[in-house]
Coordinates of C-alpha atoms and ligand atoms in Angstrom, one line a residue:
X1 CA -5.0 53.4 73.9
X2 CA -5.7 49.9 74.9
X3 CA -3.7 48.4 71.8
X4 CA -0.9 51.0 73.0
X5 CA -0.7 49.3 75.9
X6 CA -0.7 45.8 74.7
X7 CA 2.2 46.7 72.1
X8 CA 4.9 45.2 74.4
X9 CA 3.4 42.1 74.9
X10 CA 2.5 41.6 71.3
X11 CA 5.9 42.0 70.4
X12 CA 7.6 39.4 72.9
X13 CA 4.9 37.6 71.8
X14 CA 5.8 37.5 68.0
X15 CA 9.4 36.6 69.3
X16 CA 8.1 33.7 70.7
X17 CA 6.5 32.6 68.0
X18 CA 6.3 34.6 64.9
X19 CA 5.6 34.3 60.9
X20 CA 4.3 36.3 58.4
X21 CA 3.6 36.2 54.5
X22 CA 3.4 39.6 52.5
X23 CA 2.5 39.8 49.0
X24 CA 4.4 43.0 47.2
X25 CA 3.8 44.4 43.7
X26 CA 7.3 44.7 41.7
X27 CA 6.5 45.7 38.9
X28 CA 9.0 43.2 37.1
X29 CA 9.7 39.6 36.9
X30 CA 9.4 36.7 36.8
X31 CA 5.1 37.3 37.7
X32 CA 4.9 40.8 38.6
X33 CA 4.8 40.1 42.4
X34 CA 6.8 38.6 45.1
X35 CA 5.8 36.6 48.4
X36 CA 8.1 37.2 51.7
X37 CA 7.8 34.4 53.9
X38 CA 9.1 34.8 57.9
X39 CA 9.0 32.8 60.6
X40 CA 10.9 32.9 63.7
X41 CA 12.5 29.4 65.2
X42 CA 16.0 29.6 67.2
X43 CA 15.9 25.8 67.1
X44 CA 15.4 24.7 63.6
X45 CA 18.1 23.5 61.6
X46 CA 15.8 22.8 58.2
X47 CA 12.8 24.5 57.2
X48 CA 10.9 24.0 54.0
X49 CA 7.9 25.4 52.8
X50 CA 5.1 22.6 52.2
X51 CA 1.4 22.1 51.3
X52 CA -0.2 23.4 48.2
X53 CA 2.9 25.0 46.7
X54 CA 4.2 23.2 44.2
X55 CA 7.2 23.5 41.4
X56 CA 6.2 24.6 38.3
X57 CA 5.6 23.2 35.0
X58 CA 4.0 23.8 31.4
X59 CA 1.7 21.9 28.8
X60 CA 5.1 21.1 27.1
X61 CA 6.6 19.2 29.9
X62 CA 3.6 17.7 31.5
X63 CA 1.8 14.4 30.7
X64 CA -1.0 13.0 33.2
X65 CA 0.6 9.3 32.5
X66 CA 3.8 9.9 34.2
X67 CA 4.6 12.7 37.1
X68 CA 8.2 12.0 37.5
X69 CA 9.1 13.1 34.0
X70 CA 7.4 16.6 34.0
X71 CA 9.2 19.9 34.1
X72 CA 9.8 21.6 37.6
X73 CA 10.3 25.0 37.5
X74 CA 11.7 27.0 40.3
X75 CA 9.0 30.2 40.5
X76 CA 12.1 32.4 39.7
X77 CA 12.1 30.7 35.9
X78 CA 8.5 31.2 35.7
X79 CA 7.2 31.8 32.1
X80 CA 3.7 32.8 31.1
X81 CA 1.6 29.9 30.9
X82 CA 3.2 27.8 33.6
X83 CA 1.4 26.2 36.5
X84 CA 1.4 23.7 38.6
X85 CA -0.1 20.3 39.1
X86 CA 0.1 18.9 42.6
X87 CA 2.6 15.7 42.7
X88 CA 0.6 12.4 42.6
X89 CA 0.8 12.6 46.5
X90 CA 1.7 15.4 48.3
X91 CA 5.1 14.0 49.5
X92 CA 8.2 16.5 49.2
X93 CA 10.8 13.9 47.8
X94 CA 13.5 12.7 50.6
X95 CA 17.0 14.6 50.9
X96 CA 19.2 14.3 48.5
X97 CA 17.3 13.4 45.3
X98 CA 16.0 16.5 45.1
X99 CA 16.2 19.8 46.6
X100 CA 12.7 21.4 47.1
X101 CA 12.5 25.5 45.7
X102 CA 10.9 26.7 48.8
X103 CA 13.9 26.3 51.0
X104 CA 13.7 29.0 53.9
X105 CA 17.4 30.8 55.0
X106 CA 18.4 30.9 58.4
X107 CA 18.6 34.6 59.4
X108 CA 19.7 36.8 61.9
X109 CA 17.7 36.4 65.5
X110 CA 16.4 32.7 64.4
X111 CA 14.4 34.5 61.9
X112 CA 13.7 32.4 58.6
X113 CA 12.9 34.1 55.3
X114 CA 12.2 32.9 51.7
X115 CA 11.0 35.3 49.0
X116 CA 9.9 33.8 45.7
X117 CA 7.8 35.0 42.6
X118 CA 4.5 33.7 42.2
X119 CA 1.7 33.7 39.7
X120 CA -1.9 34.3 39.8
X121 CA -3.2 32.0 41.9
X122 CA -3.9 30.4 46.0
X123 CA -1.5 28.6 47.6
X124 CA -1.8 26.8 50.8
X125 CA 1.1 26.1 52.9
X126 CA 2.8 24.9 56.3
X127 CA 6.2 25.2 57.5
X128 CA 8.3 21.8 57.7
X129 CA 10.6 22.5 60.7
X130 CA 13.4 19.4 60.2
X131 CA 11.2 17.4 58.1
X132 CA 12.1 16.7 54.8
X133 CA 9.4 14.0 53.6
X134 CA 5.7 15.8 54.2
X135 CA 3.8 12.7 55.4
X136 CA 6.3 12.0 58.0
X137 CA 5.5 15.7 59.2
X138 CA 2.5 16.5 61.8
X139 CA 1.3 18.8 64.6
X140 CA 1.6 16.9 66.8
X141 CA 5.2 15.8 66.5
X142 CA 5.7 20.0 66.0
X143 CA 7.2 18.9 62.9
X144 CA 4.6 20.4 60.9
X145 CA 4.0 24.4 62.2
X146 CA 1.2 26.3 60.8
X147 CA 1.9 30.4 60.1
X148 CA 0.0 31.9 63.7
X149 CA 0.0 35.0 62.1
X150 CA -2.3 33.4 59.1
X151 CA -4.7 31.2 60.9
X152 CA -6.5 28.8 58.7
X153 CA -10.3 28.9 58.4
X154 CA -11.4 26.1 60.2
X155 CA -14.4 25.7 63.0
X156 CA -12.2 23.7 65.4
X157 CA -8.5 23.1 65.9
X158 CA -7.0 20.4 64.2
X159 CA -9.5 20.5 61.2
X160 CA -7.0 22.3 58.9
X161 CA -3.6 22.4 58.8
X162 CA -2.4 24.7 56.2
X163 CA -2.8 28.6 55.7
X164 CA -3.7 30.2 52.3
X165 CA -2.9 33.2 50.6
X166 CA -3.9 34.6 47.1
X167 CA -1.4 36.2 44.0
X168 CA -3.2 38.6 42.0
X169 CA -2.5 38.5 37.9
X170 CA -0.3 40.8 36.2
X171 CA -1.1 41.1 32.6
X172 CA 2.2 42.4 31.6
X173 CA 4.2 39.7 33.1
X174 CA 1.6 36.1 33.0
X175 CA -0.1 36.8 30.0
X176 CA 0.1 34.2 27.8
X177 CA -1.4 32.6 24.4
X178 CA -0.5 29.3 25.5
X179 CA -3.5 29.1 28.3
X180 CA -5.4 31.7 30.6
X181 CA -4.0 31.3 34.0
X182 CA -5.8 34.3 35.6
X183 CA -7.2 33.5 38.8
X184 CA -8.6 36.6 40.0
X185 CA -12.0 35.6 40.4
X186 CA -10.9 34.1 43.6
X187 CA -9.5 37.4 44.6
X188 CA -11.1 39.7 47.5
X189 CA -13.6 42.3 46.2
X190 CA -12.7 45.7 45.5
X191 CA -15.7 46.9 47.8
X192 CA -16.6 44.8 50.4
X193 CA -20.0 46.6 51.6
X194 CA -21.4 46.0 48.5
X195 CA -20.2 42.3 47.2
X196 CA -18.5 40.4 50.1
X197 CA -20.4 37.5 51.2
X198 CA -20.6 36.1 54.9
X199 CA -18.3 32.7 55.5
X200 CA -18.8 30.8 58.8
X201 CA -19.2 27.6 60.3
X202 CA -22.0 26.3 61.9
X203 CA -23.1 22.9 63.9
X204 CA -26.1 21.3 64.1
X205 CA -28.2 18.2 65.5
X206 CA -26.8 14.8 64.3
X207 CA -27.4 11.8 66.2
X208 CA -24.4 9.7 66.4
X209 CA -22.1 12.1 65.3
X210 CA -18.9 12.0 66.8
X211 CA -17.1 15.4 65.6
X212 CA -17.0 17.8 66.9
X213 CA -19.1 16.8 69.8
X214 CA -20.8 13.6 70.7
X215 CA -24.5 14.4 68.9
X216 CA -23.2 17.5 67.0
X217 CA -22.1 18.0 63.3
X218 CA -20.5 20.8 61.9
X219 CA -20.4 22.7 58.0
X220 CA -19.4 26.1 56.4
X221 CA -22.0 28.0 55.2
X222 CA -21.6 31.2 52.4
X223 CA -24.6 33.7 53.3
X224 CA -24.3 36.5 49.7
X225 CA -23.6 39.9 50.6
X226 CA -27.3 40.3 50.2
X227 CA -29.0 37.5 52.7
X228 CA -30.8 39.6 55.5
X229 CA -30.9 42.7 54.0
X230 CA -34.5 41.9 51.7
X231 CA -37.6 40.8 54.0
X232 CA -38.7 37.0 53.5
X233 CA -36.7 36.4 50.5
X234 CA -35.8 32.8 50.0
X235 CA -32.2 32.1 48.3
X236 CA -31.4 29.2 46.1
X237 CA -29.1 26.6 48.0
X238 CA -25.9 24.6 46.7
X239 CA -24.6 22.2 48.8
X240 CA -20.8 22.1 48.0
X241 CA -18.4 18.7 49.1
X242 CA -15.8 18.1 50.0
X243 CA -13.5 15.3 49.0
X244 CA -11.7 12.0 50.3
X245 CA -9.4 13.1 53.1
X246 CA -11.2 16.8 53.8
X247 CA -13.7 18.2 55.4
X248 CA -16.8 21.3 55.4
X249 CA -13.4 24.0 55.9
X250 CA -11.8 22.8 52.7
X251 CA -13.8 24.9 49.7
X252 CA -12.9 28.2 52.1
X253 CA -9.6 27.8 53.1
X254 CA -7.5 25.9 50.4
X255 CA -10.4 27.0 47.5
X256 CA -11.4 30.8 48.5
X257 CA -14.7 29.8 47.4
X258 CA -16.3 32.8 49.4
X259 CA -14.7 35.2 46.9
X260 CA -15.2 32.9 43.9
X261 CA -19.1 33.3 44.9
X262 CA -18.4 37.1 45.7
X263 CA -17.2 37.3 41.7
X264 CA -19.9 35.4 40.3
X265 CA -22.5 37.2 41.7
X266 CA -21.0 40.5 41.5
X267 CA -20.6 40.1 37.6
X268 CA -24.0 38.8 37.5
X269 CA -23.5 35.3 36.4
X270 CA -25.4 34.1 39.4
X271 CA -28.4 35.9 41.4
X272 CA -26.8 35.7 45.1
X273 CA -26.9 31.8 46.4
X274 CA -26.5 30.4 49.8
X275 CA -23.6 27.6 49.9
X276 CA -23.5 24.9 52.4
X277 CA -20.4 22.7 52.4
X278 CA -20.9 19.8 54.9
X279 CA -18.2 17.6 56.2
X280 CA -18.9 13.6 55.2
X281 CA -16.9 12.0 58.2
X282 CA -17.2 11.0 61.6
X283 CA -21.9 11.2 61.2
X284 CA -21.4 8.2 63.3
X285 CA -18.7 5.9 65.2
X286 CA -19.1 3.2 62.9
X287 CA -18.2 4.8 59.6
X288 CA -14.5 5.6 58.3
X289 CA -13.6 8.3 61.5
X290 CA -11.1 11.6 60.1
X291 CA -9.9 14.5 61.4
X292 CA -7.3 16.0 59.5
X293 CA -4.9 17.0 62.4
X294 CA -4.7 13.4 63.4
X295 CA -1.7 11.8 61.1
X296 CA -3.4 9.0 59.3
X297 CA -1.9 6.7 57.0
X298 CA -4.8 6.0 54.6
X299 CA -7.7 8.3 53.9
X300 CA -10.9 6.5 54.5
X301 CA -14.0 6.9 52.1
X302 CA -17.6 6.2 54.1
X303 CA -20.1 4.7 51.8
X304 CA -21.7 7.8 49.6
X305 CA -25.8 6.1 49.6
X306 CA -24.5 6.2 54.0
X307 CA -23.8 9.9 53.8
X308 CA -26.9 11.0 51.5
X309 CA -29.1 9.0 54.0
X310 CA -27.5 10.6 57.1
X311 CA -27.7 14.3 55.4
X312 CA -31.1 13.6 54.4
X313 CA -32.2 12.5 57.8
X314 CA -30.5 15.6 59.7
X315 CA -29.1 18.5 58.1
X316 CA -30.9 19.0 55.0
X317 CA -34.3 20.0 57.5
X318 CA -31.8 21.5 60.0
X319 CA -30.8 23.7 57.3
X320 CA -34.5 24.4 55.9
X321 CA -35.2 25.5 59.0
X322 CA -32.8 27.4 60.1
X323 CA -31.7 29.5 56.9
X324 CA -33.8 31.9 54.5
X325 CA -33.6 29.1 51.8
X326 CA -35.8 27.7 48.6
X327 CA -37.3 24.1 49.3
X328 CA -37.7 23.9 45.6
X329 CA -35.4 21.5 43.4
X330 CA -35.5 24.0 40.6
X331 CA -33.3 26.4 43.2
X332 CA -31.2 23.5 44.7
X333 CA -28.1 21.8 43.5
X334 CA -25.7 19.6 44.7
X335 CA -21.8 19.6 43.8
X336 CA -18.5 18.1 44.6
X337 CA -15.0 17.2 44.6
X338 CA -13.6 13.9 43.3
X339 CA -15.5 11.8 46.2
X340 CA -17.4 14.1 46.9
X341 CA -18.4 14.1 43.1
X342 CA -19.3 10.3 43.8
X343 CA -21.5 11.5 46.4
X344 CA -23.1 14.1 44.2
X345 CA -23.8 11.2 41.7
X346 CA -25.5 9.3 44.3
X347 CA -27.8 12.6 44.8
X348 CA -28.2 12.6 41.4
X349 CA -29.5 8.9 41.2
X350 CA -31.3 8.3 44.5
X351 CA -32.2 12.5 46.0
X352 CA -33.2 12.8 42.3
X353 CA -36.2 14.7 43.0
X354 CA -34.6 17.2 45.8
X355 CA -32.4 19.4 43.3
X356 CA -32.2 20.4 39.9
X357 CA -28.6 20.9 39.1
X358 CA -25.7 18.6 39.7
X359 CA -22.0 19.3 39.4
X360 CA -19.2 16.4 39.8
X361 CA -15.9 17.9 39.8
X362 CA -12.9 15.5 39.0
X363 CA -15.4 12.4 39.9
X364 CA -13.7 9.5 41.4
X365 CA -15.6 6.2 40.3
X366 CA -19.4 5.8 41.2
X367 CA -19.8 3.1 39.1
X368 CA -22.6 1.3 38.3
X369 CA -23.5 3.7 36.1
X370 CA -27.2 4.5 35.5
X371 CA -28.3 2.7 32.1
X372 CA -31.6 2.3 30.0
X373 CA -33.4 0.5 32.6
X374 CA -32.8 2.7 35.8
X375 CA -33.7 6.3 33.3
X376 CA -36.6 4.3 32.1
X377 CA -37.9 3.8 36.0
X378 CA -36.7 7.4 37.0
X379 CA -37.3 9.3 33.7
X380 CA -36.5 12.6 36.2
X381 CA -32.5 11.5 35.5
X382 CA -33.1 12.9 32.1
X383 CA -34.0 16.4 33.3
X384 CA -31.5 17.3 35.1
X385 CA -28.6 20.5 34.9
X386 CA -25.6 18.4 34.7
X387 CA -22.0 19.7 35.1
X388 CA -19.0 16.6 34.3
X389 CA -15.5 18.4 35.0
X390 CA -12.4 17.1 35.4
X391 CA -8.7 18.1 34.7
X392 CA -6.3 17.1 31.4
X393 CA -3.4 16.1 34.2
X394 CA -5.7 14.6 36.4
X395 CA -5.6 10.7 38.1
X396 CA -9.5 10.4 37.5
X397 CA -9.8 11.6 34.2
X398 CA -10.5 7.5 32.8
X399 CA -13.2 7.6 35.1
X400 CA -14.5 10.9 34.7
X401 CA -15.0 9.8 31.0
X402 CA -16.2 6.3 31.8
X403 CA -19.2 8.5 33.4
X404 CA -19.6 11.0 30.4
X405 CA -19.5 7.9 28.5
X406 CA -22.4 6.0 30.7
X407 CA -24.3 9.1 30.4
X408 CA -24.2 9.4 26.8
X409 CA -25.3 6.2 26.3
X410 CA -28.4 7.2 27.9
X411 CA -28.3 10.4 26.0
X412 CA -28.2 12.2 29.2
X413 CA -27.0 15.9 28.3
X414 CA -24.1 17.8 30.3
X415 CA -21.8 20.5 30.2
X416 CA -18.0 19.8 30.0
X417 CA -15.4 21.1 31.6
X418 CA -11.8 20.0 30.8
X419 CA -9.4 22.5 33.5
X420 CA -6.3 22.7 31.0
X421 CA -4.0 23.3 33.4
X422 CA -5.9 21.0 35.9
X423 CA -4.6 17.5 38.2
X424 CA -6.3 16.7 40.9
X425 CA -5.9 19.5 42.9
X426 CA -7.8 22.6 44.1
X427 CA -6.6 25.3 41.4
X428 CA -8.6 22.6 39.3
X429 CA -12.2 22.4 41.7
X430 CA -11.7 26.5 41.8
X431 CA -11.9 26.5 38.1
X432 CA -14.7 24.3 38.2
X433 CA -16.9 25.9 40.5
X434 CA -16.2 29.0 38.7
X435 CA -17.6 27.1 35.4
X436 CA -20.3 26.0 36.9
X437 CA -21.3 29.1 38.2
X438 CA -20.9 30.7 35.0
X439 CA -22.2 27.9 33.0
X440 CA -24.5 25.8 34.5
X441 CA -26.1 27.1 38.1
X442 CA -30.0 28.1 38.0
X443 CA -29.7 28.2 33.9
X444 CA -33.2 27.0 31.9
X445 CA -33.9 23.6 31.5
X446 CA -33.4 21.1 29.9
X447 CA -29.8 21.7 29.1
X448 CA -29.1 22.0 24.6
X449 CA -26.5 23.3 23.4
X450 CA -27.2 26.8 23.4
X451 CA -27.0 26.4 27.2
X452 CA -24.4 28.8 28.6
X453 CA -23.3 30.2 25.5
Ligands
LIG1 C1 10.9 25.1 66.3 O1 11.6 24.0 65.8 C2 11.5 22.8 66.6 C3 12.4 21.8 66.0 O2 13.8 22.3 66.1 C4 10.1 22.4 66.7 O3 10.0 21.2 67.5 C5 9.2 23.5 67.3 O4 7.9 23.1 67.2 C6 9.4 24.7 66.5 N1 8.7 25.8 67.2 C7 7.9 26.7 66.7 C8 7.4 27.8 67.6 O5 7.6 26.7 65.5
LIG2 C1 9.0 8.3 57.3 O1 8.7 7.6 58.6 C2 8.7 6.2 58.5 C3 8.2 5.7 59.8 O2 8.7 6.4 60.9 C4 10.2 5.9 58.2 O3 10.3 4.5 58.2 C5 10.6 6.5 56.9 O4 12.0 6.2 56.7 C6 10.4 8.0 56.9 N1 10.7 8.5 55.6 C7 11.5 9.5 55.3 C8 11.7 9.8 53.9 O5 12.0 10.2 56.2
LIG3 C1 -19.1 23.7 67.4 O1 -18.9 22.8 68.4 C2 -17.5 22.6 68.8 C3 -17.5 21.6 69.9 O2 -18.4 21.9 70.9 C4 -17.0 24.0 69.3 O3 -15.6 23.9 69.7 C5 -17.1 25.0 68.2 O4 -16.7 26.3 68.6 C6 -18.6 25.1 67.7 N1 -18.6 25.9 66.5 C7 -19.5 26.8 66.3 C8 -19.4 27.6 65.0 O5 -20.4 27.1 67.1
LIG4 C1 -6.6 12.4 67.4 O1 -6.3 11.0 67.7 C2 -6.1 10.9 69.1 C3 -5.7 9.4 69.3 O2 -6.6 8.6 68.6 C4 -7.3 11.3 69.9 O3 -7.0 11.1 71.3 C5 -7.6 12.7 69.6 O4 -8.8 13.0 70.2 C6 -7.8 12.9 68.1 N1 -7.9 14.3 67.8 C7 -9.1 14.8 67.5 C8 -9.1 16.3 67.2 O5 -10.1 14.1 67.4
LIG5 C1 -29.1 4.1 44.9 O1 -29.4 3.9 43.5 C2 -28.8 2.8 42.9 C3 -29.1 2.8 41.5 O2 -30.4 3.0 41.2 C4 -29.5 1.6 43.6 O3 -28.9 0.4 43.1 C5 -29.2 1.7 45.1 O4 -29.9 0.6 45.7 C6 -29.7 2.9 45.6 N1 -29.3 3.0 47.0 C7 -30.2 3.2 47.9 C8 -29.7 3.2 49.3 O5 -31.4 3.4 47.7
LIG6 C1 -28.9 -1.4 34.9 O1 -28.5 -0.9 36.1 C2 -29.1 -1.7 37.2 C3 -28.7 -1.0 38.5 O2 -27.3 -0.8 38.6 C4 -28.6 -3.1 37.2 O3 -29.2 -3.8 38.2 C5 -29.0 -3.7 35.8 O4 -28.5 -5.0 35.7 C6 -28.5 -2.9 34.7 N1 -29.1 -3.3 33.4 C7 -28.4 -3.6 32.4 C8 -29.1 -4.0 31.2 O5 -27.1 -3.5 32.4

């Protein structure tokens, strides 16, 4: 009755401002599904699709030396085995060297629609309302206008500013013997009572912080489907990063990483784990200060032995005490993203003895590398579940192998990971927490190499 009554204003409502994204089953090609895009503005005389989607490309046309000469596919030409790497920065190119694939029609009504095949696969996007060059395009200028219809996962507003959306695979039409490029294990469970985990945010205590209130810090937690249900059981804990230019949202809303934790722990690669997935700016008003909302023109990195002191001080015990989790390394592991991979490392060296397992996605440069000398005065380094991943297209391979390399010298022992379709971009970290879920989390130590087989 009530939402009877409210029908009326919900629709002059969506006249006002509307949008909407609907994934349909076809059936036929180019993937096997299309993706409507709508969104209502009288005013507009350009809009383009921006954010995580991206042209298409394949192993063929794509080098990780030079972006400007690899393929770009319209989704329409898709072939199995195509996908795409982000550009080298996230700019759509300026009007009229190139025209971009997601170019939204003007429609009856001031209604704009695009519909487009897509792949397997999560995509994050914002529309780009006469704006042709993404980092000239914000929220605040209303340049930049995120689907209302699709709000993005965020705690507070202005922490995100894309929406997300997942493709499911279709054998008949994306199977290929090129490369796997199946990305369902980031898709919603088939039965939620049973396997879908909890995702919020939370804040807690931080002296000094300054987002998102004066003394209070903020991160998303993952709770497993099971967490509550089983009297005094304690959960083993991964805390999860972030990278340069993100924050605690980023895993759940551009990654999925609540379903990719769902999968893992439905097919029984992982007993259930709690995830926490902190946010590494603005602990204090002297450090680096980011909020994604607010247009920035360089991306600030705080110093990573900073952050581990700040965490150690205030939300590792925050979260001790406030969640049902293990205190013990052996059920503890820390992970991240390109600098948030640097930040793992500097867990790895100096919070040695707080967790077991380690995973440094597409890892930026920590260097100094550990050598003989610091594993001789911390043998502990040597015991360690290490996971080094990083994609063939992407900008930090050299250094991702200038670490391998600094740990082989010291015949440290890791799983690798090598995303084949992987740049530095998120379709690469979901791959890699997958992996390291599958490979690496809570497995017996000390890692050989019938570890994960
Ligand atoms: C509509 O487009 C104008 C630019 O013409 C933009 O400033 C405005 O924010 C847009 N409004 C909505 C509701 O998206
Ligand atoms: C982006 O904005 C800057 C500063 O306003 C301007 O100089 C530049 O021409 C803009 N770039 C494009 C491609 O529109
Ligand atoms: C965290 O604090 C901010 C600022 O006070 C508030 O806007 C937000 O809703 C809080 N989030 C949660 C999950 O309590
Ligand atoms: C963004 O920056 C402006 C200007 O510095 C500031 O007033 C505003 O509070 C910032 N927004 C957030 C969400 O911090
Ligand atoms: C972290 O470890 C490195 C390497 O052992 C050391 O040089 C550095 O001083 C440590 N940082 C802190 C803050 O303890
Ligand atoms: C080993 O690493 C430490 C810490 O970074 C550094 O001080 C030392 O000079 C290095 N030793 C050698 C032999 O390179």
């Amino acid at each position: 009755m009530r939402a009877y009554l409210f029908t009326a204003a919900a629709l002059f409502l969506s006249l006002e401002a509307s949008a909407s994204v609907t994934i349909r089953k076809t059936d036929r090609g180019s993937t096997g599904y299309e993706v409507d895009f709508r969104y209502f503005n009288a005013t507009a005389k350009r809009v383009l699709i921006g954010g995580g989607i991206q042209p298409f490309t394949d192993q063929f046309h794509t080098t990780g030396t030079s972006f400007r000469f690899n393929g770009r596919y319209d989704p329409r030409d898709y072939k199995p085995g195509d996908f795409y790497v982000s550009n080298p920065s996230p700019q759509l190119p300026a009007e009229p060297a190139y025209k971009w694939p997601y170019e939204m029609s003007r429609s009856e009504g001031g209604f704009w629609t695009y519909t487009t095949p897509l792949p397997s696969g999560t995509y994050s996007f914002a529309y780009l309302v006469d704006c042709n060059y993404a980092p000239n395009c914000s929220i605040d200028t209303g340049n930049l206008v995120i689907d209302p219809d699709l709000p993005p996962f965020l705690n507070v507003p202005g922490d995100q500013v894309a929406s997300s959306f997942q493709v499911p695979f279709d054998a008949r039409f994306q199977a290929s013997p090129e490369l796997n490029t199946n990305f369902d294990y980031a898709l919603d469970t088939i039965d939620p009572h049973l396997h879908r985990g909890v995702i919020k945010t939370a804040n807690y205590t931080s002296p000094g912080s300054i987002h998102p209130a004066p003394g209070v810090h903020d991160f998303t937690i993952y709770l497993p489907a099971e967490y509550g249900r089983v009297s005094g059981k304690k959960y083993p804990l991964l805390y999860l990063s972030h990278g340069a230019g993100g924050n605690g949202a980023d895993w759940e809303n551009l990654g999925r990483m609540s379903h990719i934790m769902d999968n893992l722990i439905r097919l029984g690669h992982i007993p259930p784990t709690v995830v926490v997935m902190p946010s590494f700016y603005n602990l204090d008003s002297e450090s680096p200060r980011f909020i994604y909302g607010n247009k920035s023109n360089s991306v600030p990195v705080p110093p990573a032995h900073f952050v581990r002191e700040n965490f150690e001080r205030f939300l590792f015990p925050w979260v001790d005490e406030h969640y049902d989790v293990c205190r013990h390394a052996s059920c503890r592991a820390y992970a991240g993203l390109s600098m948030g991979a640097v930040l793992t490392y500097e867990m790895f060296v100096n919070a040695t003895d707080k967790f077991d397992y380690y995973g440094m996605f597409s890892p930026a440069t920590a260097a100094p590398y550990i050598n003989a000398s610091s594993v001789a005065a911390n043998p502990q380094l040597a015991h360690k579940g290490i996971m080094i991943a990083y994609g063939l297209y992407d900008f930090v391979l050299p250094q991702a192998r200038d670490l391998q390399t600094a740990l082989d010298a010291v015949e440290i022992r890791y799983i690798n990971r090598v995303t084949p379709f992987g740049s530095h971009y998120w379709n690469t970290w979901q791959d890699e927490l997958w992996w390291f879920g599958v490979k690496v989390l809570w497995k017996a130590l000390p890692f050989g190499v019938q570890t994960g087989r």
